[in-house]
Amino acid sequence: MTAKYIFVTGGVLSALGKGIAAASLGRLLESRGYKITIKKFDPYLNIDPGTMSPFQHGEVYVTDDGAETDLDLGHYERFTSTRTSQAHNWTAGKIYESVLKKEREGGYLGKTVQIIPHLTDEIKAAFRAASEENDIVIIEIGGTVGDIEGLPFLEATRQMRLELGTENTLFAHLTLVPFMKTSGELKTKPTQHSVKELRSIGIQPDIVLCRSDRPIGKDLKAKISLFTNVPLEAVISARDVDNIYEIPLLFAQENLDGIILKLLNLPANSRKLTQWKGMLKRMQSPRDEVNIALVGKYTGLQDSYLSLSQALVHAATAHSLKVNFVWVDAQDIEEGRPEVVLKDADGILVPGGFGVRGIEGKIQAATHARKHKIPFFGICLGMQCATIEFARNVAGLEGANSTEFDKRTPHKIFFKWRELKGITDLGGTMRLGQYPCRIEKESLAHRIYEKRSINERHRHRFEFNPAYEQQLSQAGLIISGKNPEHKLVEIIELEGHPWFFGCQFHPEFKSKPLQPHPIFKSFIGASYVHRTQRNRSNA
Ligand code: GLN
């Protein structure tokens, strides 16, 4: 069977939550027993988000195969069982790049190369890439209807219906229905205009998802139906919620999945959402809370740590706890004393990052956690900072550093190993995507994973310098995980500390609400123990 396609477009404004809507839809269709996948098409000209500022674009999400992608792919993996890849995120830049390459290679046999059909053909090929084996493929088109850049993508979408027919394609459009305080009512005009815009390029939506700050009643739905030419039952109210994991249930109440299956002429198997509901209930009724200090650069949106904060929420939910995020700017630690800034932390987490700003503060956070036996979790850059801290203050290697921050350091604890080895592949000098790691017996890592072979995703340039392994181990650093092929250090721990863990990889990318990541789960558990002990000694 060839896959059926659902296209999700957006109107009126950006940031209406199209990614979460697409992911929620995916969840619902999976709950009905269908095999689905979700892809994102972004009309901007960057080849991928890898080089874009996380403060502008949010987090860069890394897939198993090392694609640097839009953060919506993280939602797709967290909400559904799909595994995303290079073939799941496309930008106009990437599409143009392959068209222009083909043109240079003479692939168009002397024809004039045009947006229609050549670019749109390339987009359609990307719609279809890695789509086989799925019953339904959800395609999220980034941007807002009416954007110049988005036109070729919408044109390709229109052509898909012509090629595959109405039973095999479905158009869902997400719009905003704003509440006007002055008149005390919800306004449908922006939705009408947005759908009109879509229709002018040949796309009549089958479903409109109406985002609003309150539920949309029957009368208003009838009005939207009349003006947009969408049947009443397919006008879906998507009201604001406090918790993104509620959205699949909200859509289920509106029977969105039922309508989709009817339109795609697929059997409406019964819906299985028990586990999801249980998870949500636990998330919404925690028995207690735990404070986690996140020490990073927080000048911008917290979207730049999206997978990380979600992984903490998943792990806390597994313990029926609520996690309080204490966002600490690393520079404040440099300026203030760590014991003041980190006073309420039950656990300290130093996440990944790039660049020298705040490094000394992150190192001080690791010192504080080591000395006061506070659970410490260092991810990538955080692991590097903890190792540098140990080298300087325990192993006595004065001035120890990573060459990323100090090229002339007397002790290069982290350095560009791949560059020295002359390894450059798709990711250039960056180590990207999933790599295996072999875990030492009876380590904290072994207790966490309960197995000795794991695979985790990477995104970094600098590596632990093998020349310092012996010296640091002798001083009490436990090296409990290594890459089996190159013997690179992947996990560090501390002797005599209740919970101190640093990993070179990013476990947060693989955490899901129904499958919290074991490291995060263990970290939250240890932080809660620390909190209880702290409360007891304060009492
Ligand atoms: N900047 C460090 C490196 O490139 C860490 C990267 C990260 O934390 N993702 O190795």
CSV table of C-alpha atoms in Angstrom, one decimal, residues 84-404:
chain,number,residue,atom,x,y,z
A,84,THR,CA,13.3,10.9,12.2
A,85,SER,CA,16.4,11.2,9.9
A,86,GLN,CA,18.0,13.3,7.2
A,87,ALA,CA,14.9,12.6,5.1
A,88,HIS,CA,12.5,14.2,7.7
A,89,ASN,CA,13.6,17.8,7.5
A,90,TRP,CA,13.9,19.8,4.3
A,91,THR,CA,14.5,23.4,3.8
A,92,ALA,CA,14.1,25.5,0.6
A,93,GLY,CA,17.9,25.8,0.7
A,94,LYS,CA,18.4,22.0,0.6
A,95,ILE,CA,15.9,21.6,-2.2
A,96,TYR,CA,17.4,24.4,-4.3
A,97,GLU,CA,20.9,23.0,-3.6
A,98,SER,CA,19.9,19.6,-5.2
A,99,VAL,CA,18.2,21.2,-8.1
A,100,LEU,CA,21.2,23.4,-8.9
A,101,LYS,CA,23.6,20.5,-8.5
A,102,LYS,CA,21.5,18.5,-11.0
A,103,GLU,CA,21.5,21.4,-13.3
A,104,ARG,CA,25.3,21.7,-13.2
A,105,GLU,CA,25.6,18.0,-13.9
A,106,GLY,CA,23.5,18.3,-17.0
A,107,GLY,CA,20.6,16.4,-15.3
A,108,TYR,CA,17.9,18.5,-17.0
A,109,LEU,CA,19.1,17.7,-20.6
A,110,GLY,CA,19.3,21.3,-21.7
A,111,LYS,CA,15.8,22.3,-20.6
A,112,THR,CA,15.1,25.6,-18.9
A,113,VAL,CA,15.1,24.9,-15.2
A,114,GLN,CA,12.0,26.4,-13.5
A,115,ILE,CA,10.2,26.5,-10.1
A,116,ILE,CA,7.4,24.6,-11.7
A,117,PRO,CA,8.0,21.8,-12.5
A,118,HIS,CA,11.6,21.3,-11.5
A,119,LEU,CA,11.7,22.7,-8.0
A,120,THR,CA,8.2,21.4,-7.2
A,121,ASP,CA,9.2,17.9,-8.5
A,122,GLU,CA,12.2,18.0,-6.2
A,123,ILE,CA,9.8,18.9,-3.3
A,124,LYS,CA,7.5,16.1,-4.1
A,125,ALA,CA,10.4,13.7,-4.2
A,126,ALA,CA,11.3,14.8,-0.8
A,127,PHE,CA,7.7,14.4,0.4
A,128,ARG,CA,7.9,10.8,-0.7
A,129,ALA,CA,11.5,10.1,0.5
A,130,ALA,CA,11.5,7.6,3.5
A,131,SER,CA,7.7,7.6,3.3
A,132,GLU,CA,7.2,4.0,2.2
A,133,GLU,CA,6.4,1.5,4.9
A,134,ASN,CA,4.0,4.1,6.5
A,135,ASP,CA,0.2,4.1,6.3
A,136,ILE,CA,0.1,7.8,6.8
A,137,VAL,CA,2.8,10.5,6.3
A,138,ILE,CA,2.2,13.9,8.0
A,139,ILE,CA,3.9,16.8,6.3
A,140,GLU,CA,4.3,20.0,8.2
A,141,ILE,CA,4.9,23.0,6.0
A,142,GLY,CA,6.7,25.7,8.0
A,143,GLY,CA,6.0,29.4,7.8
A,144,THR,CA,2.6,31.0,7.2
A,145,VAL,CA,0.4,30.9,4.1
A,146,GLY,CA,1.1,34.0,2.1
A,147,ASP,CA,4.8,34.0,2.6
A,148,ILE,CA,6.7,34.4,-0.8
A,149,GLU,CA,9.2,31.6,0.1
A,150,GLY,CA,6.5,29.1,1.0
A,151,LEU,CA,4.7,29.2,-2.4
A,152,PRO,CA,6.7,26.4,-4.2
A,153,PHE,CA,6.0,24.1,-1.2
A,154,LEU,CA,2.2,24.9,-1.3
A,155,GLU,CA,2.2,24.4,-5.1
A,156,ALA,CA,3.9,21.0,-4.6
A,157,THR,CA,1.2,20.2,-2.0
A,158,ARG,CA,-1.6,21.1,-4.5
A,159,GLN,CA,0.0,18.9,-7.1
A,160,MET,CA,0.1,15.9,-4.7
A,161,ARG,CA,-3.7,15.9,-4.6
A,162,LEU,CA,-3.9,16.0,-8.3
A,163,GLU,CA,-1.6,13.0,-8.5
A,164,LEU,CA,-2.8,10.9,-5.6
A,165,GLY,CA,-6.5,11.9,-5.4
A,166,THR,CA,-8.7,13.1,-2.5
A,167,GLU,CA,-8.7,9.8,-0.7
A,168,ASN,CA,-5.0,9.8,-0.4
A,169,THR,CA,-4.3,13.4,0.5
A,170,LEU,CA,-5.7,15.6,3.2
A,171,PHE,CA,-5.2,19.3,3.9
A,172,ALA,CA,-5.3,20.6,7.5
A,173,HIS,CA,-4.9,24.3,8.1
A,174,LEU,CA,-4.1,25.7,11.5
A,175,THR,CA,-5.2,29.3,12.1
A,176,LEU,CA,-5.8,31.7,15.0
A,177,VAL,CA,-9.2,32.8,16.3
A,178,PRO,CA,-8.3,35.7,18.5
A,179,PHE,CA,-10.4,37.0,21.4
A,180,MET,CA,-11.0,40.7,21.3
A,181,LYS,CA,-11.2,42.1,24.8
A,182,THR,CA,-12.9,45.3,23.7
A,183,SER,CA,-15.9,43.5,22.1
A,184,GLY,CA,-15.7,40.4,24.3
A,185,GLU,CA,-15.8,38.0,21.4
A,186,LEU,CA,-13.8,35.6,19.3
A,187,LYS,CA,-13.1,36.9,15.8
A,188,THR,CA,-13.1,34.6,12.8
A,189,LYS,CA,-12.0,37.1,10.1
A,190,PRO,CA,-8.3,36.2,10.2
A,191,THR,CA,-9.3,32.5,9.6
A,192,GLN,CA,-11.5,33.5,6.8
A,193,HIS,CA,-8.7,35.4,5.1
A,194,SER,CA,-6.1,32.8,5.7
A,195,VAL,CA,-8.3,30.1,4.1
A,196,LYS,CA,-9.1,32.5,1.2
A,197,GLU,CA,-5.4,32.9,0.6
A,198,LEU,CA,-5.0,29.1,0.5
A,199,ARG,CA,-7.9,28.7,-1.8
A,200,SER,CA,-6.4,31.3,-4.2
A,201,ILE,CA,-3.5,28.9,-4.7
A,202,GLY,CA,-5.7,26.0,-5.3
A,203,ILE,CA,-5.9,24.4,-1.9
A,204,GLN,CA,-9.2,23.9,-0.2
A,205,PRO,CA,-8.5,22.8,3.4
A,206,ASP,CA,-10.4,19.7,4.5
A,207,ILE,CA,-10.0,20.5,8.1
A,208,VAL,CA,-9.4,23.8,10.0
A,209,LEU,CA,-7.8,23.7,13.4
A,210,CYS,CA,-8.7,26.9,15.2
A,211,ARG,CA,-6.3,28.0,17.9
A,212,SER,CA,-7.8,30.2,20.5
A,213,ASP,CA,-7.5,31.0,24.1
A,214,ARG,CA,-10.9,29.4,24.9
A,215,PRO,CA,-13.1,26.7,23.4
A,216,ILE,CA,-14.9,27.6,20.2
A,217,GLY,CA,-18.6,27.0,20.4
A,218,LYS,CA,-21.0,25.5,17.8
A,219,ASP,CA,-22.2,28.8,16.4
A,220,LEU,CA,-18.8,30.1,15.8
A,221,LYS,CA,-17.8,26.8,14.2
A,222,ALA,CA,-20.8,27.1,11.9
A,223,LYS,CA,-19.7,30.6,10.9
A,224,ILE,CA,-16.2,29.4,10.2
A,225,SER,CA,-17.6,26.4,8.3
A,226,LEU,CA,-19.7,28.6,6.1
A,227,PHE,CA,-16.9,31.1,5.2
A,228,THR,CA,-14.2,28.5,4.7
A,229,ASN,CA,-16.2,25.9,2.9
A,230,VAL,CA,-15.1,23.3,5.5
A,231,PRO,CA,-17.8,20.9,6.8
A,232,LEU,CA,-18.9,21.8,10.4
A,233,GLU,CA,-17.5,18.6,11.9
A,234,ALA,CA,-14.1,19.4,10.5
A,235,VAL,CA,-13.9,22.7,12.2
A,236,ILE,CA,-11.8,21.8,15.2
A,237,SER,CA,-11.3,23.8,18.3
A,238,ALA,CA,-7.7,23.9,19.5
A,239,ARG,CA,-7.8,25.9,22.7
A,240,ASP,CA,-4.7,26.8,24.7
A,241,VAL,CA,-3.7,24.3,27.3
A,242,ASP,CA,-1.1,24.4,30.1
A,243,ASN,CA,0.5,21.1,29.1
A,244,ILE,CA,1.4,20.2,25.5
A,245,TYR,CA,0.8,16.5,26.2
A,246,GLU,CA,-2.9,17.3,26.6
A,247,ILE,CA,-3.3,18.2,23.0
A,248,PRO,CA,-3.8,14.7,21.6
A,249,LEU,CA,-6.6,14.2,24.1
A,250,LEU,CA,-8.1,17.6,23.2
A,251,PHE,CA,-8.1,16.6,19.5
A,252,ALA,CA,-9.5,13.2,20.4
A,253,GLN,CA,-12.5,15.0,22.1
A,254,GLU,CA,-13.1,16.8,18.8
A,255,ASN,CA,-12.9,13.5,17.0
A,256,LEU,CA,-10.2,14.8,14.7
A,257,ASP,CA,-8.7,11.3,14.1
A,258,GLY,CA,-12.2,10.0,13.3
A,259,ILE,CA,-12.7,12.7,10.7
A,260,ILE,CA,-9.3,12.1,9.2
A,261,LEU,CA,-9.8,8.4,8.9
A,262,LYS,CA,-13.2,9.0,7.2
A,263,LEU,CA,-11.7,11.4,4.7
A,264,LEU,CA,-8.8,9.1,3.9
A,265,ASN,CA,-11.2,6.2,3.7
A,266,LEU,CA,-9.4,4.1,6.3
A,267,PRO,CA,-11.0,1.8,8.9
A,268,ALA,CA,-11.7,3.5,12.2
A,269,ASN,CA,-10.1,1.0,14.6
A,270,SER,CA,-10.7,1.8,18.2
A,271,ARG,CA,-8.5,4.3,19.9
A,272,LYS,CA,-5.9,3.3,22.5
A,273,LEU,CA,-4.7,6.1,24.7
A,274,THR,CA,-4.7,4.6,28.2
A,275,GLN,CA,-1.0,4.9,28.7
A,276,TRP,CA,-0.9,8.4,27.5
A,277,LYS,CA,-3.7,9.4,29.8
A,278,GLY,CA,-2.0,7.8,32.8
A,279,MET,CA,1.2,9.6,32.0
A,280,LEU,CA,-0.7,12.9,31.8
A,281,LYS,CA,-2.5,12.3,35.0
A,282,ARG,CA,0.8,11.6,36.8
A,283,MET,CA,2.3,14.8,35.3
A,284,GLN,CA,-0.6,16.9,36.4
A,285,SER,CA,-0.9,15.5,40.0
A,286,PRO,CA,2.7,15.3,41.4
A,287,ARG,CA,3.2,14.2,45.0
A,288,ASP,CA,6.1,16.6,45.5
A,289,GLU,CA,8.6,18.8,43.7
A,290,VAL,CA,12.3,19.0,43.0
A,291,ASN,CA,14.5,22.0,42.1
A,292,ILE,CA,16.9,21.6,39.3
A,293,ALA,CA,19.4,24.4,38.5
A,294,LEU,CA,20.3,24.6,34.9
A,295,VAL,CA,23.5,26.5,34.4
A,296,GLY,CA,23.8,27.9,31.0
A,297,LYS,CA,23.5,31.0,28.8
A,298,TYR,CA,20.0,32.3,29.1
A,299,THR,CA,19.8,35.5,27.2
A,300,GLY,CA,17.2,34.2,24.8
A,301,LEU,CA,14.3,31.8,24.5
A,302,GLN,CA,14.1,28.7,26.6
A,303,ASP,CA,13.2,27.0,23.4
A,304,SER,CA,17.0,26.6,22.9
A,305,TYR,CA,16.8,23.9,25.6
A,306,LEU,CA,13.6,22.3,24.6
A,307,SER,CA,14.5,18.6,24.5
A,308,LEU,CA,16.4,19.1,27.8
A,309,SER,CA,13.6,20.6,29.7
A,310,GLN,CA,11.2,18.0,28.3
A,311,ALA,CA,13.5,15.2,29.3
A,312,LEU,CA,13.5,16.5,32.9
A,313,VAL,CA,9.7,16.7,32.9
A,314,HIS,CA,9.5,13.1,31.6
A,315,ALA,CA,11.9,11.9,34.3
A,316,ALA,CA,10.1,13.8,37.1
A,317,THR,CA,6.8,12.4,36.0
A,318,ALA,CA,8.2,8.9,36.3
A,319,HIS,CA,8.8,9.7,40.0
A,320,SER,CA,5.4,11.5,40.3
A,321,LEU,CA,7.3,14.8,40.9
A,322,LYS,CA,7.1,18.2,39.5
A,323,VAL,CA,10.4,19.7,38.4
A,324,ASN,CA,11.0,23.4,39.2
A,325,PHE,CA,13.5,24.8,36.7
A,326,VAL,CA,15.9,27.2,38.2
A,327,TRP,CA,17.6,28.9,35.2
A,328,VAL,CA,20.9,30.1,36.3
A,329,ASP,CA,23.1,32.3,34.1
A,330,ALA,CA,26.6,30.9,34.3
A,331,GLN,CA,28.0,34.5,34.4
A,332,ASP,CA,26.0,35.2,37.6
A,333,ILE,CA,28.0,32.3,39.3
A,334,GLU,CA,31.2,34.0,38.2
A,335,GLU,CA,30.1,37.2,39.7
A,336,GLY,CA,28.2,36.0,42.8
A,337,ARG,CA,29.2,33.0,45.0
A,338,PRO,CA,27.9,29.6,43.8
A,339,GLU,CA,26.6,28.8,47.2
A,340,VAL,CA,24.3,31.8,47.0
A,341,VAL,CA,23.2,31.4,43.4
A,342,LEU,CA,22.8,27.6,43.7
A,343,LYS,CA,21.4,27.6,47.3
A,344,ASP,CA,18.0,26.1,46.4
A,345,ALA,CA,19.3,23.5,44.0
A,346,ASP,CA,18.5,19.8,44.7
A,347,GLY,CA,20.4,18.9,41.6
A,348,ILE,CA,22.7,20.8,39.2
A,349,LEU,CA,22.7,20.3,35.5
A,350,VAL,CA,25.1,21.9,33.1
A,351,PRO,CA,23.8,21.4,29.5
A,352,GLY,CA,25.6,21.5,26.2
A,353,GLY,CA,26.7,24.7,24.5
A,354,PHE,CA,29.3,26.4,22.5
A,355,GLY,CA,31.7,29.3,23.1
A,356,VAL,CA,33.7,30.6,26.0
A,357,ARG,CA,31.1,32.8,27.7
A,358,GLY,CA,30.1,31.6,31.1
A,359,ILE,CA,32.6,28.7,31.1
A,360,GLU,CA,34.3,29.6,34.4
A,361,GLY,CA,30.8,29.9,36.1
A,362,LYS,CA,30.0,26.4,34.8
A,363,ILE,CA,33.3,25.1,36.1
A,364,GLN,CA,32.5,26.7,39.5
A,365,ALA,CA,29.1,25.0,39.5
A,366,ALA,CA,30.8,21.7,39.1
A,367,THR,CA,33.2,22.5,42.0
A,368,HIS,CA,30.2,23.4,44.2
A,369,ALA,CA,28.4,20.1,43.3
A,370,ARG,CA,31.5,18.0,43.8
A,371,LYS,CA,32.4,19.5,47.2
A,372,HIS,CA,28.8,19.6,48.6
A,373,LYS,CA,27.9,16.2,47.2
A,374,ILE,CA,24.9,17.7,45.3
A,375,PRO,CA,23.8,15.5,42.3
A,376,PHE,CA,25.5,16.8,39.2
A,377,PHE,CA,24.7,16.1,35.6
A,378,GLY,CA,27.0,17.5,32.8
A,379,ILE,CA,25.9,17.1,29.2
A,380,CYS,CA,28.5,17.5,26.5
A,381,LEU,CA,29.9,20.9,27.4
A,382,GLY,CA,28.8,20.3,30.9
A,383,MET,CA,30.8,17.1,31.0
A,384,GLN,CA,33.8,18.9,29.6
A,385,CYS,CA,33.5,21.6,32.3
A,386,ALA,CA,33.3,19.0,35.1
A,387,THR,CA,36.3,17.2,33.8
A,388,ILE,CA,38.3,20.4,33.5
A,389,GLU,CA,37.3,21.3,37.1
A,390,PHE,CA,38.5,17.9,38.3
A,391,ALA,CA,41.8,18.3,36.4
A,392,ARG,CA,42.4,21.7,37.9
A,393,ASN,CA,41.2,21.3,41.4
A,394,VAL,CA,41.7,17.6,42.2
A,395,ALA,CA,44.4,16.3,39.9
A,396,GLY,CA,46.3,19.6,40.4
A,397,LEU,CA,46.7,20.4,36.7
A,398,GLU,CA,46.8,24.2,36.9
A,399,GLY,CA,45.3,26.0,33.9
A,400,ALA,CA,43.7,22.8,32.5
A,401,ASN,CA,41.2,23.6,29.8
A,402,SER,CA,39.7,22.8,26.5
A,403,THR,CA,41.4,24.3,23.4
A,404,GLU,CA,37.9,25.6,22.5
